[in-house]
XYZ file of N, CA and C in Angstrom:
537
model
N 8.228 -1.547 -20.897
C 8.046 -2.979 -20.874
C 9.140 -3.613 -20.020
N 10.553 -3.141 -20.124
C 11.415 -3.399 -19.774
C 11.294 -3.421 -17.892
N 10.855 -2.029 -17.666
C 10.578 -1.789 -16.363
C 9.636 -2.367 -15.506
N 8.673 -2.323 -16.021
C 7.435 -2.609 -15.350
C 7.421 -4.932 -15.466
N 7.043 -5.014 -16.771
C 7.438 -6.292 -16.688
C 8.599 -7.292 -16.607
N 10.148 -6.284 -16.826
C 10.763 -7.278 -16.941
C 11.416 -8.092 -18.359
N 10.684 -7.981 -18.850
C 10.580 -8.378 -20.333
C 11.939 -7.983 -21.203
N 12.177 -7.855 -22.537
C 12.798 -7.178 -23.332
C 11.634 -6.980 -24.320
N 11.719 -5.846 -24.915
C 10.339 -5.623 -26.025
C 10.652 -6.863 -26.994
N 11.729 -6.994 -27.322
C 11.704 -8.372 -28.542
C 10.646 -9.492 -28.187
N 10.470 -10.211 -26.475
C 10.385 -10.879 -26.332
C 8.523 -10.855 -26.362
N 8.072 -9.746 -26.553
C 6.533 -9.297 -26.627
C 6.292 -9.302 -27.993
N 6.629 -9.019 -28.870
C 6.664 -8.616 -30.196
C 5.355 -10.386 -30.785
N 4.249 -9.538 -31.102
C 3.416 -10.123 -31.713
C 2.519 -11.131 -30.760
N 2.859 -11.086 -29.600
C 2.226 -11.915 -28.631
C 0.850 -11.843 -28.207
N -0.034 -12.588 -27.574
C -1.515 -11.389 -27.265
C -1.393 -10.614 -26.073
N -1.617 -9.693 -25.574
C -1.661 -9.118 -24.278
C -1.795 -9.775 -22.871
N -2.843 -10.915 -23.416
C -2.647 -12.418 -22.177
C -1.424 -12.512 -21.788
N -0.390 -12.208 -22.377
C 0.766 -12.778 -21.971
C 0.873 -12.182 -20.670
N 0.769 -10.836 -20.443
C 1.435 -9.836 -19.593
C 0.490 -10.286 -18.140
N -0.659 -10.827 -18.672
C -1.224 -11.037 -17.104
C -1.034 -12.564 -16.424
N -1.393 -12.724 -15.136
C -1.345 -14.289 -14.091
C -1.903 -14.809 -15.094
N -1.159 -16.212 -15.020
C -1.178 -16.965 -15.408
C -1.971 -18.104 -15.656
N -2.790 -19.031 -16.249
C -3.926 -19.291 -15.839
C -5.521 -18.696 -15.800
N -5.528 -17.105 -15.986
C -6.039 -16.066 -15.975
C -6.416 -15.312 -17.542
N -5.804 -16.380 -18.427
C -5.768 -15.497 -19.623
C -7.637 -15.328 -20.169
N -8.424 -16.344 -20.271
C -9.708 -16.351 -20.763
C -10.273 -15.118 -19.738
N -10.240 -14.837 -18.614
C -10.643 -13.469 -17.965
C -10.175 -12.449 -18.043
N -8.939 -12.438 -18.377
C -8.801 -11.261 -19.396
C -8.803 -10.921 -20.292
N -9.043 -11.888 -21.420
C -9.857 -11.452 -23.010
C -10.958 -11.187 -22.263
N -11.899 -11.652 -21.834
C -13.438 -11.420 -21.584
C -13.060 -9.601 -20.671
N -12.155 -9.472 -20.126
C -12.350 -7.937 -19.510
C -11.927 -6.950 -20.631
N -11.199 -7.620 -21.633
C -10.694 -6.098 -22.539
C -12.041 -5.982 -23.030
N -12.384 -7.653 -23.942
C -13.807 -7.606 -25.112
C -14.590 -6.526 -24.077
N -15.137 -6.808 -22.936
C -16.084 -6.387 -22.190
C -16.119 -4.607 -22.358
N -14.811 -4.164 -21.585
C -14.459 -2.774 -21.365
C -14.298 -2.053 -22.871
N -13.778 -2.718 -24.269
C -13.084 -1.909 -25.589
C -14.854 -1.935 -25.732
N -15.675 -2.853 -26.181
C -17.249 -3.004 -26.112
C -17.737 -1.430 -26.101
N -17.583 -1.456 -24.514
C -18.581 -0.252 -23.395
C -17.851 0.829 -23.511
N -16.725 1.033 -24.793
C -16.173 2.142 -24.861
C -15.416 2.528 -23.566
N -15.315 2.071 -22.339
C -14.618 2.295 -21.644
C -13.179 1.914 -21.646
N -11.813 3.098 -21.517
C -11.086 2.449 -21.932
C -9.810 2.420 -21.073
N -10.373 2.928 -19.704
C -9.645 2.847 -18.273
C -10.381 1.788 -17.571
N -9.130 0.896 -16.984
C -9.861 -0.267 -16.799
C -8.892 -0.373 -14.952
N -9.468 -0.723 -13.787
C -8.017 -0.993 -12.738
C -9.013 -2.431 -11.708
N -10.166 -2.724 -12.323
C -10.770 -4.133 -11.595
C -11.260 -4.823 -12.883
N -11.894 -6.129 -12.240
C -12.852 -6.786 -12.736
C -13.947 -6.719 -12.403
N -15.086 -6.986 -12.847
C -16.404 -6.691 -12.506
C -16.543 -7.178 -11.121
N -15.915 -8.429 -10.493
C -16.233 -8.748 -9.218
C -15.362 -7.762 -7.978
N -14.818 -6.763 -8.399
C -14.035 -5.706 -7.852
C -12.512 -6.448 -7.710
N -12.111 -7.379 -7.673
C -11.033 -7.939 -7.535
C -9.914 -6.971 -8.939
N -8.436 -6.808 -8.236
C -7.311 -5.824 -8.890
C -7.331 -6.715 -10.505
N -6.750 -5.481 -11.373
C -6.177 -6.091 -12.723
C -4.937 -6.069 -12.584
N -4.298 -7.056 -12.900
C -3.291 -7.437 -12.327
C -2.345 -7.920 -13.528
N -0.938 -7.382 -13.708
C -0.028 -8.187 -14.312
C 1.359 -9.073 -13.783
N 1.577 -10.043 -14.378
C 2.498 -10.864 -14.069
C 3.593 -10.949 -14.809
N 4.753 -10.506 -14.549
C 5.815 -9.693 -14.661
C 6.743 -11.478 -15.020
N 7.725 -11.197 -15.674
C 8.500 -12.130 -16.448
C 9.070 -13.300 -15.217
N 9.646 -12.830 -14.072
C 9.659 -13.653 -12.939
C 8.734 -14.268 -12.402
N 7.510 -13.694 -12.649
C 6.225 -14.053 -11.884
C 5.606 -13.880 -10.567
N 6.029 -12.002 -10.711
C 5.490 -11.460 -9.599
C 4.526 -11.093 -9.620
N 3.257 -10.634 -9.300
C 2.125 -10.236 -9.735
C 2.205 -8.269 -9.121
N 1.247 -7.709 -9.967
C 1.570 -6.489 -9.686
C 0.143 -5.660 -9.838
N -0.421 -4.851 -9.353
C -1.707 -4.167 -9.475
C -1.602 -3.151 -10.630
N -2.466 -3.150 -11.733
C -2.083 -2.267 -12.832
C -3.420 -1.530 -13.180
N -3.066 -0.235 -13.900
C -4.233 0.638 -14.435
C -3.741 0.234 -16.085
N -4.878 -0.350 -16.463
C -4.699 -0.120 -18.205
C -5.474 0.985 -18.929
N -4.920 1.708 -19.779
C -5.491 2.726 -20.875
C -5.238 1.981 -22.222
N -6.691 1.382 -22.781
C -6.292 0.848 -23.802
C -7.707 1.612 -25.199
N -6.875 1.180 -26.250
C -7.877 1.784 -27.458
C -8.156 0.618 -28.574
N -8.643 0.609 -28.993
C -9.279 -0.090 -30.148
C -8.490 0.892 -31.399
N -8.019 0.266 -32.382
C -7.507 0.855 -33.796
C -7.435 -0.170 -34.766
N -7.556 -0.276 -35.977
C -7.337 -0.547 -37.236
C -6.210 -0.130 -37.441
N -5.673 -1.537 -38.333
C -4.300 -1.106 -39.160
C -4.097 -2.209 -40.157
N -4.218 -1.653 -41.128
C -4.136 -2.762 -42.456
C -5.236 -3.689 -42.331
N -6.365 -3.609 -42.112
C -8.282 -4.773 -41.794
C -7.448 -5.408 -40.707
N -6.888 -5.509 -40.149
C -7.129 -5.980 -38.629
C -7.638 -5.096 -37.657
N -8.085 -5.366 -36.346
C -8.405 -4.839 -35.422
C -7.503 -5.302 -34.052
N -6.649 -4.349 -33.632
C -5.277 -4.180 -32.541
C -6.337 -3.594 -31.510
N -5.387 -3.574 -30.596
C -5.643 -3.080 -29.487
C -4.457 -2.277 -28.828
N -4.225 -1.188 -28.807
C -3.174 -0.273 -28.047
C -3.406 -0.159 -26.059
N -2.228 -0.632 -25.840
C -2.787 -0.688 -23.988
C -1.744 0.268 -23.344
N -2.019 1.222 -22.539
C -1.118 1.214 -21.727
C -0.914 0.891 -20.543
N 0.313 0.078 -19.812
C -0.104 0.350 -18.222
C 0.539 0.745 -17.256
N 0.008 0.977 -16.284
C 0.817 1.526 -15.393
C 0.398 0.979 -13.657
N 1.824 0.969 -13.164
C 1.580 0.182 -11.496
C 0.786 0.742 -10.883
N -0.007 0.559 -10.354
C -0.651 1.178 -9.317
C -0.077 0.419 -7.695
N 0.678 -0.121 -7.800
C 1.181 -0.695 -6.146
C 1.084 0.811 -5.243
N 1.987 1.667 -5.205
C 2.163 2.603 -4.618
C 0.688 3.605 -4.284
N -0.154 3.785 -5.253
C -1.264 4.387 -5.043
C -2.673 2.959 -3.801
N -2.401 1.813 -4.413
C -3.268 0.607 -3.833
C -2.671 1.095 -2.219
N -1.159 0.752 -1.807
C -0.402 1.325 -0.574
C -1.047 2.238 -0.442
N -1.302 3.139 -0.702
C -1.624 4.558 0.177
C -2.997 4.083 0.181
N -4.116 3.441 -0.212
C -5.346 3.490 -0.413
C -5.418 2.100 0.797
N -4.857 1.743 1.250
C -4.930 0.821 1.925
C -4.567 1.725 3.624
N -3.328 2.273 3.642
C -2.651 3.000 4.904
C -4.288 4.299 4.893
N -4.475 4.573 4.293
C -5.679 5.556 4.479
C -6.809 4.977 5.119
N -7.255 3.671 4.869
C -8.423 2.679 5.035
C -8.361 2.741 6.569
N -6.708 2.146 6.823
C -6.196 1.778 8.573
C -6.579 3.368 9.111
N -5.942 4.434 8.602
C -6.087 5.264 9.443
C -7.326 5.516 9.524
N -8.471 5.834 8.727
C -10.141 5.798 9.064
C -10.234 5.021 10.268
N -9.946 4.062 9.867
C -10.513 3.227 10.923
C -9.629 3.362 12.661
N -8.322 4.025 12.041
C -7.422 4.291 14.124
C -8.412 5.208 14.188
N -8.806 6.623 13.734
C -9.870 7.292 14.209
C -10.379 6.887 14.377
N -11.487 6.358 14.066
C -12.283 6.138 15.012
C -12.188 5.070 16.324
N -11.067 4.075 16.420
C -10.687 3.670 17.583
C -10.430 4.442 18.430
N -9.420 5.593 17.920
C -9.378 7.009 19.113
C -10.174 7.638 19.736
N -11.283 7.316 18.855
C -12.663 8.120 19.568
C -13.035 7.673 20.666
N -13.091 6.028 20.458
C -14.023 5.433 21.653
C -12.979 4.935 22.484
N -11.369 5.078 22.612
C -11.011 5.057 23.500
C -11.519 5.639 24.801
N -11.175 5.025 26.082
C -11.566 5.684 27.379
C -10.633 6.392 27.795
N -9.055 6.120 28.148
C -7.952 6.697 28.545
C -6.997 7.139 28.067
N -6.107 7.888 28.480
C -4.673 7.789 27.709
C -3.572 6.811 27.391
N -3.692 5.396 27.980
C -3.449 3.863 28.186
C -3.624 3.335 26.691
N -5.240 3.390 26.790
C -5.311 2.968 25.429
C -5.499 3.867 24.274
N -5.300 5.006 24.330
C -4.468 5.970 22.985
C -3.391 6.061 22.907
N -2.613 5.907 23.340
C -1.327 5.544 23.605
C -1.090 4.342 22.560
N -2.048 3.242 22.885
C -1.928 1.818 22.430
C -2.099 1.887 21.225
N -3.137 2.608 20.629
C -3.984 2.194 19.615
C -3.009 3.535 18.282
N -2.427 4.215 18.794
C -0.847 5.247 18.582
C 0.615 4.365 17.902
N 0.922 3.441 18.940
C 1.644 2.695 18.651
C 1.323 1.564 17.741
N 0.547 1.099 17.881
C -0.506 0.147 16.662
C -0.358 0.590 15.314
N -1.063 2.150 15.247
C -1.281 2.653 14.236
C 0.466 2.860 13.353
N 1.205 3.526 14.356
C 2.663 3.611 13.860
C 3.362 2.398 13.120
N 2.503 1.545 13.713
C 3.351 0.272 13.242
C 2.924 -0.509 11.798
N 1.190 -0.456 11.643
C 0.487 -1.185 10.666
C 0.613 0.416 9.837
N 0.277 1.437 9.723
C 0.499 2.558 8.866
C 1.910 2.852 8.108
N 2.479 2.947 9.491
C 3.980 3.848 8.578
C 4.913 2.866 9.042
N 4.605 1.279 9.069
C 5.758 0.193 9.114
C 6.831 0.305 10.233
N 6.327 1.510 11.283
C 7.472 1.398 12.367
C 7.111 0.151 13.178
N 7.751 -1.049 13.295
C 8.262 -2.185 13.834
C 8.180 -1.702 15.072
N 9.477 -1.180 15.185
C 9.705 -0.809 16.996
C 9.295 0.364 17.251
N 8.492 0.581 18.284
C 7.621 1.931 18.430
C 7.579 2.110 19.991
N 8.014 2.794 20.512
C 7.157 3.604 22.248
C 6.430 4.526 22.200
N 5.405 4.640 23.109
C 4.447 5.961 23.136
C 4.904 6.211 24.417
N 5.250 7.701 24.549
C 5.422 8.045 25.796
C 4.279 9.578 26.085
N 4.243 9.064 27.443
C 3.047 10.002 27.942
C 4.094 10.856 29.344
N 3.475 12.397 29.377
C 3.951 12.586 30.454
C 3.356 13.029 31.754
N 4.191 12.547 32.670
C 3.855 12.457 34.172
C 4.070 13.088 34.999
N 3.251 14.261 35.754
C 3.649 14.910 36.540
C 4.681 16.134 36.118
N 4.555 16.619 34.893
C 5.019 17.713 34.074
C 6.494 17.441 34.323
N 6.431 16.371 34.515
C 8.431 16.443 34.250
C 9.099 14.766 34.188
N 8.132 14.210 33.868
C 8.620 12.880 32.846
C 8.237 11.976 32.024
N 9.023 11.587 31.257
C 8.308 11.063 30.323
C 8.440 9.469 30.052
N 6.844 8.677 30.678
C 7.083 7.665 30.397
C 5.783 6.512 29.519
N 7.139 5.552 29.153
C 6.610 4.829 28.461
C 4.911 4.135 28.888
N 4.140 4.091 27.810
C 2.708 3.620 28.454
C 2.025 2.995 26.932
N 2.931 2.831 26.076
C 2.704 1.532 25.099
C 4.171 1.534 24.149
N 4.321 0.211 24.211
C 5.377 -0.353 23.423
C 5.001 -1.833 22.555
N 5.950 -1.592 21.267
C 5.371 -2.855 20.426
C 6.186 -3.909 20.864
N 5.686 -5.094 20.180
C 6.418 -5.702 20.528
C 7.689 -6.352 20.064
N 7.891 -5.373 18.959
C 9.643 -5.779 18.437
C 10.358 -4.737 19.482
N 10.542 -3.583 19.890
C 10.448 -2.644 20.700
C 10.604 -3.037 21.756
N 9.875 -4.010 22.536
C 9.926 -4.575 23.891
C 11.019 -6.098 23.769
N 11.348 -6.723 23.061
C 12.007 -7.842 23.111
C 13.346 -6.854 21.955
N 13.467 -5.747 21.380
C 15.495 -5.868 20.871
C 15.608 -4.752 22.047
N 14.834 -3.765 22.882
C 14.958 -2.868 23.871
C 14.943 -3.435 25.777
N 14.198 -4.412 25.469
C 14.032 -4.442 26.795
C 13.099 -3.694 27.638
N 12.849 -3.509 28.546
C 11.896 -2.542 29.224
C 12.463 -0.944 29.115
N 11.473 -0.072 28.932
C 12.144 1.491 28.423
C 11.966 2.096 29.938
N 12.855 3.197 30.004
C 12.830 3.810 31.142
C 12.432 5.007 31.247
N 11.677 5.854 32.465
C 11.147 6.937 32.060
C 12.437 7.654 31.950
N 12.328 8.858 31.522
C 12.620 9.709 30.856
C 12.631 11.335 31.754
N 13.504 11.989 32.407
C 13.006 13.395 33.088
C 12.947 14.294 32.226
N 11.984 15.265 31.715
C 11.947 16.308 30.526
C 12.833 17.139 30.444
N 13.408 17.443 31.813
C 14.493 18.678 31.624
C 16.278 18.288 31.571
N 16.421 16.824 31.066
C 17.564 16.651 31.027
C 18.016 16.271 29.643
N 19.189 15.982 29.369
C 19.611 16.189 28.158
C 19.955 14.346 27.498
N 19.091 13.867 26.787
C 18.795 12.604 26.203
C 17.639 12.851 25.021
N 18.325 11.891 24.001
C 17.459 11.791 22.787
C 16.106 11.868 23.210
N 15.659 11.500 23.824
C 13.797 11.407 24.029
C 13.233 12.657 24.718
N 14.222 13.126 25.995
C 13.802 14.304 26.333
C 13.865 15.313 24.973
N 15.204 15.535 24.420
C 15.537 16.601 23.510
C 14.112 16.277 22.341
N 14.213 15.539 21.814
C 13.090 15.161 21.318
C 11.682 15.452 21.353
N 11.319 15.194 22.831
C 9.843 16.207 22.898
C 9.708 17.661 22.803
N 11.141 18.240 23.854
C 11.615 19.482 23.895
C 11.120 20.214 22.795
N 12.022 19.662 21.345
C 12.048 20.632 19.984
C 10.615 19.828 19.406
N 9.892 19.184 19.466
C 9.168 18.814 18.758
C 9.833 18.113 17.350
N 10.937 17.908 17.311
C 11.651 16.781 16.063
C 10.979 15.561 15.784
């Protein structure tokens, strides 16, 4: 509780589970537990309109969550046991997977090495968050030059310079060992 929301457990103690989600949001999420504890289903990570289940953390960050919850009796009431857990990190990868489907097939219908190059550096940047990125292609089996750059890359670098393969610089050494 501590981790995930923020919270101190004292400060949950007897509350309804509404609490833990956005704000404003609470009548749609009674209607998703009633709905899901109902249908016996008791892994829950959308709403019926596919939109994330989502909790809102003591600051009021919002966060993508998987709940495992159960229905139990205890003393003629009827509780509800939940567990949850972030899914940010798994949503991230399910998202960077989506982009890369889709650079393949931009790679496909590329025409040149110009624009694979491009669509390389693109991908580096919206996938794996590299900001500043060069693609270098080589020329004439003995250099290596730039033929897409981003554009944080092009304005803290300046224009990049080719590169001769057989001399001794980070970019040559670099293709050299395959690092």
């Amino acid at each position: 509780v501590s981790t995930l929301f923020g919270y101190d457990p004292d400060e949950l103690v007897g509350k309804s589970q509404t609490t833990l989600h956005p704000a404003g949001e609470e009548e749609r999420y009674r209607e998703l537990f009633e709905e899901h504890i109902d249908s016996g289903n008791r892994i829950f990570t959308q709403h019926p309109d596919g939109s994330d289940v989502s909790i809102e953390t003591k600051d009021g960050t919002r966060a993508p969550v998987e709940i495992h919850a159960r229905v139990f009796e205890l003393g003629g009431d009827r509780l509800i046991a939940g567990v949850f857990r972030d899914i940010s990190a798994r949503k991230e990868r399910e998202r960077q997977l989506g982009v890369l489907h889709e650079t393949t097939r931009q790679l496909m219908e590329k025409a040149d090495r110009e624009e694979i190059a491009q669509t390389v550096a693109d991908a580096a940047q919206s996938i794996l968050g590299y900001e500043s990125t060069v693609v270098r292609l080589v020329v004439d089996d003995a250099r290596l030059c730039p033929v897409a750059v981003t554009d944080r890359a092009r304005s803290e670098m300046g224009p990049r310079p080719d590169y001769p393969i057989d001399t001794d610089n980070p970019v040559s050494d670099t293709f050299r060992t395959g690092d």
